[in-house]
Phi, psi and omega in degrees: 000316179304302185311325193272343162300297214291312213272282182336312159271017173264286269247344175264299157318300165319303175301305165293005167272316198285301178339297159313312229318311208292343198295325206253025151198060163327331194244113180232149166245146194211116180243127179269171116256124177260177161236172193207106172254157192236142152226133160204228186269330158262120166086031151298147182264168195291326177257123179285319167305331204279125176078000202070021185122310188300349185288316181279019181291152181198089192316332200268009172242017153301136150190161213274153178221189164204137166275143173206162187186175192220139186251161186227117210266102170258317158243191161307330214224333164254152172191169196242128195250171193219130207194139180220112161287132186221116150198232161181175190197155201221159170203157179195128193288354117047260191276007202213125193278000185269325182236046191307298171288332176314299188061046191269162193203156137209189180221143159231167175254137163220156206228112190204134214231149194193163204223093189243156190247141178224136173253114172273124173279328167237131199307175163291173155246120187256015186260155167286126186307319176278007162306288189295330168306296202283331183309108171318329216258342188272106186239144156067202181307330176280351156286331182280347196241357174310277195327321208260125201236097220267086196273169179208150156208163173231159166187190161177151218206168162222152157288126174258094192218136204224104167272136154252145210244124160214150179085189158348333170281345171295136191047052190256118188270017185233342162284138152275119164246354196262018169226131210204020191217151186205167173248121180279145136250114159319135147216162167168196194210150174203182193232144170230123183251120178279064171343274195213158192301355183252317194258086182245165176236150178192133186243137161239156178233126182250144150241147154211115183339166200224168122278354197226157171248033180249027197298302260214035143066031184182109221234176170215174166328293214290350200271132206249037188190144162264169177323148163232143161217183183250169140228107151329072218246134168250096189278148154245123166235122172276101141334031205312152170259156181253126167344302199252059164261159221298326176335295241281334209281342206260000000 
């Protein structure tokens, strides 16, 4: 009876270690290579509504950037990140037929450094991923898919942003060059895959809301909305372990 009492409390105990297991690696640092897209006023397509917007993703106007950040584990399932985007994005009236003879272009750099909140809808995987392939005890989608983890995030931030004026817009007397601080609201979603406990991948997509409609150096009568852009990120993330995690005591 004692023995069978002793093994009921390790065996209790061991579970409430593997629970906690997250409390003892709170902290990742993480570096993207991003892509970075612009919606506004130059090179909008003609129905603006239509799709929200989404009519105007146009993959071949990405152009690279690189991210880097640091996370903070604040419950199982939430957390808080600190993050700096450095990259730039181009338009051109172009791409686009209602203002095509306008022929206005430009490219800006931008710099945006932000403070996000993230909710995982689905927990992480605290397993080495091929743990979880060869785990036996594991049937059907949910061995194949342990690894793999669903995120949401919001935040908000500023922006640092420098327009070059092209094509028509040079010496355009409709260019703004004086404006160069705008405030971002983050939002998105991401997949994060979980190597091993220390080592994950992770792809996201953000959009962000603007205070200002001066990303492209340029606004009209006609503009109901200010700039917006996307940003794209293929993260690496690194995990630290805290020395003194509680296993190690067993």
């Amino acid at each position: 009876m004692k023995r069978f009492a002793l093994i009921l409390i390790f065996c209790f105990t061991f579970l409430m270690v593997q629970s906690q297991a997250w409390k003892y690696r709170r902290y990742e640092a993480w570096g993207a290579l991003s892509a970075f897209q612009y919606y506004g006023d130059i090179g909008a397509v003609e129905d603006l509504q239509f799709l929200k917007g989404f009519n105007q993703v146009n993959f071949l106007i990405n152009r690279p950037g690189f991210s880097l950040g640091m996370i903070y584990r604040y419950k199982e399932r939430w957390y808080i990140q600190g993050s700096n985007s450095f990259g730039y994005f181009v338009q051109s009236d172009k791409n686009t037929s209602r203002n095509r003879a306008r022929n206005f272009a430009f490219s800006t750099i931008i710099d945006e450094f932000s403070i996000q909140g993230l909710y995982f809808l689905t927990k992480e995987s605290d397993k080495h991923f091929y743990n979880s392939i060869w785990n036996r005890r594991e049937r059907g989608f949910k061995k194949i898919f342990q690894p793999i983890s669903i995120y949401t995030f919001a935040g908000v931030g500023g922006a640092l942003f420098w327009v070059t004026p092209k094509e028509s817009f040079v010496g355009s007397p409709r260019f703004v060059g004086n404006k160069h601080v705008a405030i971002a609201f983050p939002i998105g979603f991401g997949l994060k895959f979980a190597y091993s406990p220390s080592y994950s991948m992770s792809i996201e997509i953000g959009r962000r809301f603007t205070t200002t409609d001066f990303l492209d150096g340029f606004t009209s009568q006609y503009s109901k909305h200010n700039d917006v852009y996307y940003i794209l990120n293929f993260k690496a993330t690194y995990r630290f372990e805290k020395s003194n995690r509680i296993h190690h005591r067993f």
